[in-house]
XYZ file of C-alpha atoms in Angstrom:
407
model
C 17.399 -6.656 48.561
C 19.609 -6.835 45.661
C 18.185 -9.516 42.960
C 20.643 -11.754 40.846
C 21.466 -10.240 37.706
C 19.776 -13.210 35.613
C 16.596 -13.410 37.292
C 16.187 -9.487 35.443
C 17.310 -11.508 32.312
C 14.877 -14.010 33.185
C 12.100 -11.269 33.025
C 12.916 -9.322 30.266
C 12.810 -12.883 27.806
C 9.401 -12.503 29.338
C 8.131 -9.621 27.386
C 8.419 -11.123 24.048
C 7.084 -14.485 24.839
C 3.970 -12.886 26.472
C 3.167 -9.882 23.760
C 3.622 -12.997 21.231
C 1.211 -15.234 23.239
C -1.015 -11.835 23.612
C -1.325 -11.629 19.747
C -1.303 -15.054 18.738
C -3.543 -16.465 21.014
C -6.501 -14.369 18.783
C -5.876 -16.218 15.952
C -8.582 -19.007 16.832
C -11.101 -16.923 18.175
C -11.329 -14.893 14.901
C -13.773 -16.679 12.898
C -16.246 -17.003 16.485
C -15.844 -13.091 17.139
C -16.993 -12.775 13.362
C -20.067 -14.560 14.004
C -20.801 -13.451 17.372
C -20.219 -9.751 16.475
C -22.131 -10.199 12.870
C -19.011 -8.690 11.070
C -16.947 -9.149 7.522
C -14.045 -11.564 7.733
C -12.217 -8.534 7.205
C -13.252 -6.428 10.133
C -12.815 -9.250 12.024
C -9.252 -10.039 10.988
C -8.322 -6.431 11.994
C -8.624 -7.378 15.302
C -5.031 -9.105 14.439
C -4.137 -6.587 11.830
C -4.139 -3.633 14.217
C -2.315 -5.149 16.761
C 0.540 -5.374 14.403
C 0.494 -2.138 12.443
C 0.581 -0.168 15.720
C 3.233 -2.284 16.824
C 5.033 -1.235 13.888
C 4.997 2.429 13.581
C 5.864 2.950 16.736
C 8.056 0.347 18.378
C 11.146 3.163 16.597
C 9.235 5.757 18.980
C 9.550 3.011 21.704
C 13.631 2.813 20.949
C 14.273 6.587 20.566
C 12.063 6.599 24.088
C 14.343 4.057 25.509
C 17.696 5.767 25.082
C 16.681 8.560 26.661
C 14.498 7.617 29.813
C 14.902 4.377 32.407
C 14.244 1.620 30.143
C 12.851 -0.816 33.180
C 10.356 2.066 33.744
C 9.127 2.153 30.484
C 8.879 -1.637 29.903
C 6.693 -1.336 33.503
C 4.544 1.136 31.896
C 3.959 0.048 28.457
C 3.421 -3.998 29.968
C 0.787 -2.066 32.447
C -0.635 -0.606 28.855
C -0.949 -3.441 27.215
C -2.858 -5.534 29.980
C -5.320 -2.206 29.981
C -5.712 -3.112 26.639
C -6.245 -6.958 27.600
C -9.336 -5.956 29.881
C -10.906 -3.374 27.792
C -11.164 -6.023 25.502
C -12.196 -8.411 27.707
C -14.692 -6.278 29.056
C -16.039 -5.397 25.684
C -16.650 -8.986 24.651
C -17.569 -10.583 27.876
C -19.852 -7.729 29.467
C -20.738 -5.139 26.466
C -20.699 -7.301 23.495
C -19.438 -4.952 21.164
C -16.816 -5.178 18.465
C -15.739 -1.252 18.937
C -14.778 -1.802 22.026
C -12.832 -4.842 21.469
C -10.953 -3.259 18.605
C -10.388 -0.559 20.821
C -8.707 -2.966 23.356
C -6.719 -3.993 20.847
C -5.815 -0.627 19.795
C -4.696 0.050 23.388
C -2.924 -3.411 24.019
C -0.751 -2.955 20.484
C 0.325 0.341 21.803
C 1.699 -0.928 25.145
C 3.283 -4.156 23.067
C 5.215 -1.253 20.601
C 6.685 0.333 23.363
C 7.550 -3.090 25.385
C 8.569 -5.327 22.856
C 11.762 -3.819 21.869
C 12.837 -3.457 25.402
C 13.395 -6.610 25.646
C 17.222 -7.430 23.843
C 17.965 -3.968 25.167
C 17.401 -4.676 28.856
C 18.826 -7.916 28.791
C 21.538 -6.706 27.453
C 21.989 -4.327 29.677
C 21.685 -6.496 32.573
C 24.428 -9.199 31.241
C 28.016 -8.853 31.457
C 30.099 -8.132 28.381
C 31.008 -12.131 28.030
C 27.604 -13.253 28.735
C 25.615 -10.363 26.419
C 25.091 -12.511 23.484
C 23.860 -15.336 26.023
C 20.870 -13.314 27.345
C 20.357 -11.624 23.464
C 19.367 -15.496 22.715
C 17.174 -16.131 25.974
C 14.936 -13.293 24.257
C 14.477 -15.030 21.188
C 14.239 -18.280 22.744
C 10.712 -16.328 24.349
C 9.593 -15.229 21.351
C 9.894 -18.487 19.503
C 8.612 -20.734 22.631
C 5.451 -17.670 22.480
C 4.581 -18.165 19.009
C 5.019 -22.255 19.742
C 2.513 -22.435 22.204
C 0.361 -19.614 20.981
C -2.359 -21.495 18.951
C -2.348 -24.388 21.503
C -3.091 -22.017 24.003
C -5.406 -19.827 22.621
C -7.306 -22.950 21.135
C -8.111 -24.297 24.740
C -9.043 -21.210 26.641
C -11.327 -20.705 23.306
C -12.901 -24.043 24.562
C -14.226 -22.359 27.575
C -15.292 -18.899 26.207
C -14.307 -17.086 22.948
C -13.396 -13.984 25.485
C -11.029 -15.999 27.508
C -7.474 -14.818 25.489
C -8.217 -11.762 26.224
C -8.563 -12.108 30.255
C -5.179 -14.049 29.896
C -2.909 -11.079 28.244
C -4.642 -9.154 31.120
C -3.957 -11.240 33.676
C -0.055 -12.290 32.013
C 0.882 -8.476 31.178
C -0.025 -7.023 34.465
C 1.728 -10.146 36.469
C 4.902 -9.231 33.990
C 4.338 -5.636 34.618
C 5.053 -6.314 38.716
C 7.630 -9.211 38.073
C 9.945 -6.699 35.871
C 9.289 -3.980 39.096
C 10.452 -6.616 41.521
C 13.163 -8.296 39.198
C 14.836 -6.058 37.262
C 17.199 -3.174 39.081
C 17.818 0.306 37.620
C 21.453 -0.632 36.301
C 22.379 2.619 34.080
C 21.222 5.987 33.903
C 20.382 7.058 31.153
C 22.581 9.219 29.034
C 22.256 12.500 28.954
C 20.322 13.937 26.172
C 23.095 16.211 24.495
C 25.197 12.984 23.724
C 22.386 11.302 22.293
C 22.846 13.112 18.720
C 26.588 12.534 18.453
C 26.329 9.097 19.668
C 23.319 8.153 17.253
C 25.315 9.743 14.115
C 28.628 7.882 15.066
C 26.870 4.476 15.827
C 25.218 4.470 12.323
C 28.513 5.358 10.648
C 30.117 2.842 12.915
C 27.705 -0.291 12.255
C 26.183 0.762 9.095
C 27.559 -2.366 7.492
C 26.175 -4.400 10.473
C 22.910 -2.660 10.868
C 22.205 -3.116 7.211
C 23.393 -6.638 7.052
C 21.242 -7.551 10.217
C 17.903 -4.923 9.331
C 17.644 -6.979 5.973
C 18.086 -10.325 7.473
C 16.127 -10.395 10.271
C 13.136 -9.143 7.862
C 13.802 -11.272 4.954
C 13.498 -14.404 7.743
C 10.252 -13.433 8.899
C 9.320 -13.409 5.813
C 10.606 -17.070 5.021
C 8.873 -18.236 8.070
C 5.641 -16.952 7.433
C 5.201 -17.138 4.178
C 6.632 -20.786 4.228
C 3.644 -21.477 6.941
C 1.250 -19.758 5.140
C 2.384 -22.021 1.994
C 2.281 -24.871 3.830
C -0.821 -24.647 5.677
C -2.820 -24.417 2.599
C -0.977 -27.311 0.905
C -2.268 -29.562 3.970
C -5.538 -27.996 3.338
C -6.096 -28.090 -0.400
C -4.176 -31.001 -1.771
C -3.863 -33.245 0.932
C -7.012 -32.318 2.515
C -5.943 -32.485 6.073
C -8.708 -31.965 8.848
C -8.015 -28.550 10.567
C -6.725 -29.469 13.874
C -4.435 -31.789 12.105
C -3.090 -29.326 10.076
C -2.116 -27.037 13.237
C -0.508 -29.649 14.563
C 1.764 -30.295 11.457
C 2.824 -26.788 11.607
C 3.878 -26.786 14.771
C 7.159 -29.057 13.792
C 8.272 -26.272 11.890
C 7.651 -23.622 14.875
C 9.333 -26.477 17.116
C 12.496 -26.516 15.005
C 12.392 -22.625 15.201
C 12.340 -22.752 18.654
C 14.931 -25.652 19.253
C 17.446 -23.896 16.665
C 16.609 -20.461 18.700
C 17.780 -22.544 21.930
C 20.609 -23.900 21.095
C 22.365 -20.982 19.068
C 21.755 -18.852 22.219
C 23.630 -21.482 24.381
C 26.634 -21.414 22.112
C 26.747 -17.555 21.205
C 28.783 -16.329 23.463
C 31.672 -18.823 22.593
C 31.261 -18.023 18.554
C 31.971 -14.133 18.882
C 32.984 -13.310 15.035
C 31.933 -16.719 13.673
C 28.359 -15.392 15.365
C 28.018 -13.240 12.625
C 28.725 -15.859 9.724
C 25.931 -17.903 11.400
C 23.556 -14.878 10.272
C 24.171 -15.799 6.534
C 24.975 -19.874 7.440
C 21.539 -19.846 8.580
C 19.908 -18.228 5.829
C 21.594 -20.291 2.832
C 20.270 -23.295 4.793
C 17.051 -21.992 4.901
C 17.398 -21.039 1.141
C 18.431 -24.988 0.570
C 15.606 -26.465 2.594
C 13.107 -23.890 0.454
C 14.726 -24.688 -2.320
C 14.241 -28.887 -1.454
C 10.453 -27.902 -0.789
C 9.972 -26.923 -4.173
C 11.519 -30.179 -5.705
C 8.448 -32.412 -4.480
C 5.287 -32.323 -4.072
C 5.301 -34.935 -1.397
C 3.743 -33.532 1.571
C 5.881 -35.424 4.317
C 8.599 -34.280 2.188
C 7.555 -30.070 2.132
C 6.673 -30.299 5.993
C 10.082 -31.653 6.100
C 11.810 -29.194 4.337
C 9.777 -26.478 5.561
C 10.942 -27.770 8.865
C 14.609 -27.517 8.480
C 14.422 -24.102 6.468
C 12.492 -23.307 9.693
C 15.813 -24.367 12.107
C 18.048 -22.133 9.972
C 15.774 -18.957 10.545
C 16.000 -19.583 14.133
C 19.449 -19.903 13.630
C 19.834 -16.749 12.082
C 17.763 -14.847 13.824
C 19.669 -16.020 17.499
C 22.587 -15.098 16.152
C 21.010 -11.722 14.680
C 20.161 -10.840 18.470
C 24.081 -11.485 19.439
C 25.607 -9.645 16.837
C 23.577 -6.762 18.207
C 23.674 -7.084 22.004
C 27.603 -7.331 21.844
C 28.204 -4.660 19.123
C 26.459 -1.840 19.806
C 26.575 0.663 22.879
C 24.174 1.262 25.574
C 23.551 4.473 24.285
C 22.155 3.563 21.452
C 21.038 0.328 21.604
C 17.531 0.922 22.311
C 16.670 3.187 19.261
C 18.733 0.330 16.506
C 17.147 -2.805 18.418
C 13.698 -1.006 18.468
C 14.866 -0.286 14.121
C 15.383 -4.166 13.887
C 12.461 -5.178 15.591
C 9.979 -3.278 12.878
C 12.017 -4.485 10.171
C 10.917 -8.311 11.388
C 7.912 -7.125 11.673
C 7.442 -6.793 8.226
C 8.389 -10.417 7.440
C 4.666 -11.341 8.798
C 3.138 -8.505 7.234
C 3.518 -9.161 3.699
C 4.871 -13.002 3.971
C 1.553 -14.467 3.886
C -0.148 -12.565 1.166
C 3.147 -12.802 -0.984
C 2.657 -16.644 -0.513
C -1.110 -16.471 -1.110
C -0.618 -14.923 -4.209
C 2.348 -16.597 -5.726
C -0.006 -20.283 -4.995
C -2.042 -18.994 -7.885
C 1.564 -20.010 -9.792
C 1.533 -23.769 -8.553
C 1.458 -25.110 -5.191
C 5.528 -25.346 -5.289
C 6.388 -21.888 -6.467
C 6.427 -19.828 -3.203
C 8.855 -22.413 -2.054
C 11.128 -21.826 -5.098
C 10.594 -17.707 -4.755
C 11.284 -17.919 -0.971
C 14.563 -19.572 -1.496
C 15.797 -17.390 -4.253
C 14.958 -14.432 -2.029
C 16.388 -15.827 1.466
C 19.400 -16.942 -0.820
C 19.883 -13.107 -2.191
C 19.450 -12.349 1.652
C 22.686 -14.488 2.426
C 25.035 -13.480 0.092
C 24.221 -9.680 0.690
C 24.263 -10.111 4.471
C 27.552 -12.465 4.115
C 29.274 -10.104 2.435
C 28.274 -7.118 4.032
C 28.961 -9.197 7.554
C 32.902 -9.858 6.374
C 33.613 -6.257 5.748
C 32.192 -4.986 9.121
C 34.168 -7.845 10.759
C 37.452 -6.589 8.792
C 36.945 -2.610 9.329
C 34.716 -2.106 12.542
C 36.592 -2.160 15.342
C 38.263 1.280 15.106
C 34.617 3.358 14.365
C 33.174 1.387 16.896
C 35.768 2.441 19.690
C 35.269 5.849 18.540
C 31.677 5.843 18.837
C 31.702 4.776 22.691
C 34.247 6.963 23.627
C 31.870 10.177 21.880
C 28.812 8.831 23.642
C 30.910 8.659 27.049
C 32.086 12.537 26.340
């Protein structure tokens, strides 16, 4: 039986809420696997950090993979990966006891998350009609954001019953995903053949190279907002205002809450912006660069979580409308391998957010703040400007790319 087009939809904003609950959910149990295991802080924080670094080098593999193969069969596979991954882990905590083999789960979940996570705009996209692309571009972000939302909640209670137990659940959630995307999505496109795929990728980044660089740098330079503006503010609650732990978790999740509500509510509307989607890209980020920029005015601490709050609503904005730009620009040919090239480039907004904001503390508990909005305002202008001249001279190397790719 045929299934509705956006019940596939449905299931492919799946894979980037549940790889974001799969990684997130850790977070808690870190400083109880360093005890029960008897290692550093630092070998036990690489049971987050390798997650991520694998996730990294080869979610481009993961793209190139994409374009070339069924991309429902791969997200199938890698999601059946990943909750592998999940039970080796498991297993290793809960039966064996050891840290090897937990790190080894890890090892084995992050590769199945590399080669599932950037499926997901790609297949959605795929699976939407050309008016309702950008639409289903923000239903994946609206996952991730919703993922990293209820992340620590989550992770935090099934911690409660065993330190083990987040690992069980990205067993148990990728392998029900895994079947779901089987049942949900259909095969809608072949893939092309592998002769085009040169001429196509060469013509797409000469066609978009305004757009890919305008989008690459933004999307990266707003993970890096939002984590280092967490980071910042987490230890602010902690240090000067001396806030009790599970307070301060709770505080941060206003800012994740904006995220998500900003991620929401830009997806509803992008399919009626079209162009002006692509001036919310640098809209977004000069707001963030203004709220930043207000957090570094007071010390106040209702005032920063404030801020930090709002700053936090124009990432999500930006990012949304990040996902649109993409879904609706570029070709199904390609769109695997430059989605899978955006999604590392975010990923390095959480990789060196937090120690940037660690170290620039040392400066005075408002200077991250200040150095955040300097650099997401640098972000806005570039991407702005970059953004109008795409808009003004696309069109005609973008027609000529899909009709090469359909030679």
């Amino acid at each position: 039986m045929r299934r509705p087009a956006w019940l596939g939809i449905l299931a492919a904003s799946l894979i980037p809420f549940v790889l974001t609950l799969g990684n997130s959910m850790m977070v808690p149990v870190v400083p109880v696997m360093q005890s029960t295991f008897g290692v550093t802080p630092t070998a036990a924080s690489l049971l987050i950090t390798a997650y991520s670094v694998i996730a990294v080098v080869l979610m481009p593999v993961a793209g190139f993979l994409s374009d070339r193969m069924s991309r429902r069969r791969l997200a199938i596979a890698a999601l059946a990966v990943a909750a592998a991954g999940g039970g080796v882990a498991a297993l290793g905590a809960s039966a064996a006891h050891s840290y090897a083999w937990v790190l080894l789960g890890r090892i084995v979940q992050g590769v199945g998350a590399a080669f599932s996570m950037p499926l997901a705009l790609p297949l959605a996209s795929d699976l939407a009609d050309p008016h309702g692309r950008g639409r289903a571009a923000g239903l994946t972000e609206v996952g991730n954001t919703v993922g990293k939302l209820m992340s620590p909640i989550l992770g935090a209670l099934l911690a409660t019953w065993a330190f083990f137990a987040p690992f069980w659940a990205v067993f148990a959630l990728c392998g029900t995903l895994s079947a779901t995307i089987a049942w949900m999505v259909p095969e809608r496109r072949a893939p092309v053949p592998r002769s085009h795929l040169p001429a196509a990728w060469r013509l797409a980044f000469r066609a978009h190279a305004k757009l890919l660089t305008a989008t690459y740098l933004s999307g990266a330079v707003s993970m890096l907002c939002l984590f280092g503006g967490l980071v910042s503010l987490s230890e602010s609650l902690a240090d000067s205002a001396h806030v009790p732990e599970w307070q301060n978790g709770l505080l941060l999740s206003i800012p994740q809450a904006m995220l998500c509500l900003a991620s929401l509510v830009t997806g509803l509307f992008s399919d009626r912006w079209k162009a002006p989607s692509r001036a919310a890209i640098a809209l977004g980020l000069a707001w963030t660069a203004a709220s930043f920029g207000a957090a570094s005015a007071r010390q106040d601490m209702a005032w920063q979580i404030a801020s930090v709050s709002l700053g936090a609503y124009g990432i999500g904005t930006a990012i949304t409308a990040i996902d649109a730009c993409l879904a609706t620009a570029l070709s199904h040919e390609v769109r695997g391998t430059l989605s899978a090239l955006y999604t590392s480039a975010r990923f390095l907004g959480p990789t060196f957010g937090p120690p940037l904001a660690s170290w620039l503390q040392a400066f005075g508990a408002r200077t991250p703040y200040a150095v955040l909005a300097a650099i997401a305002l640098a972000a806005a202008l570039t991407s702005g400007a970059l953004l109008r001249r795409s808009a003004r001279g696309g069109e005609p190397a973008a027609s000529e790319e899909r009709q090469a790719a359909h030679m």
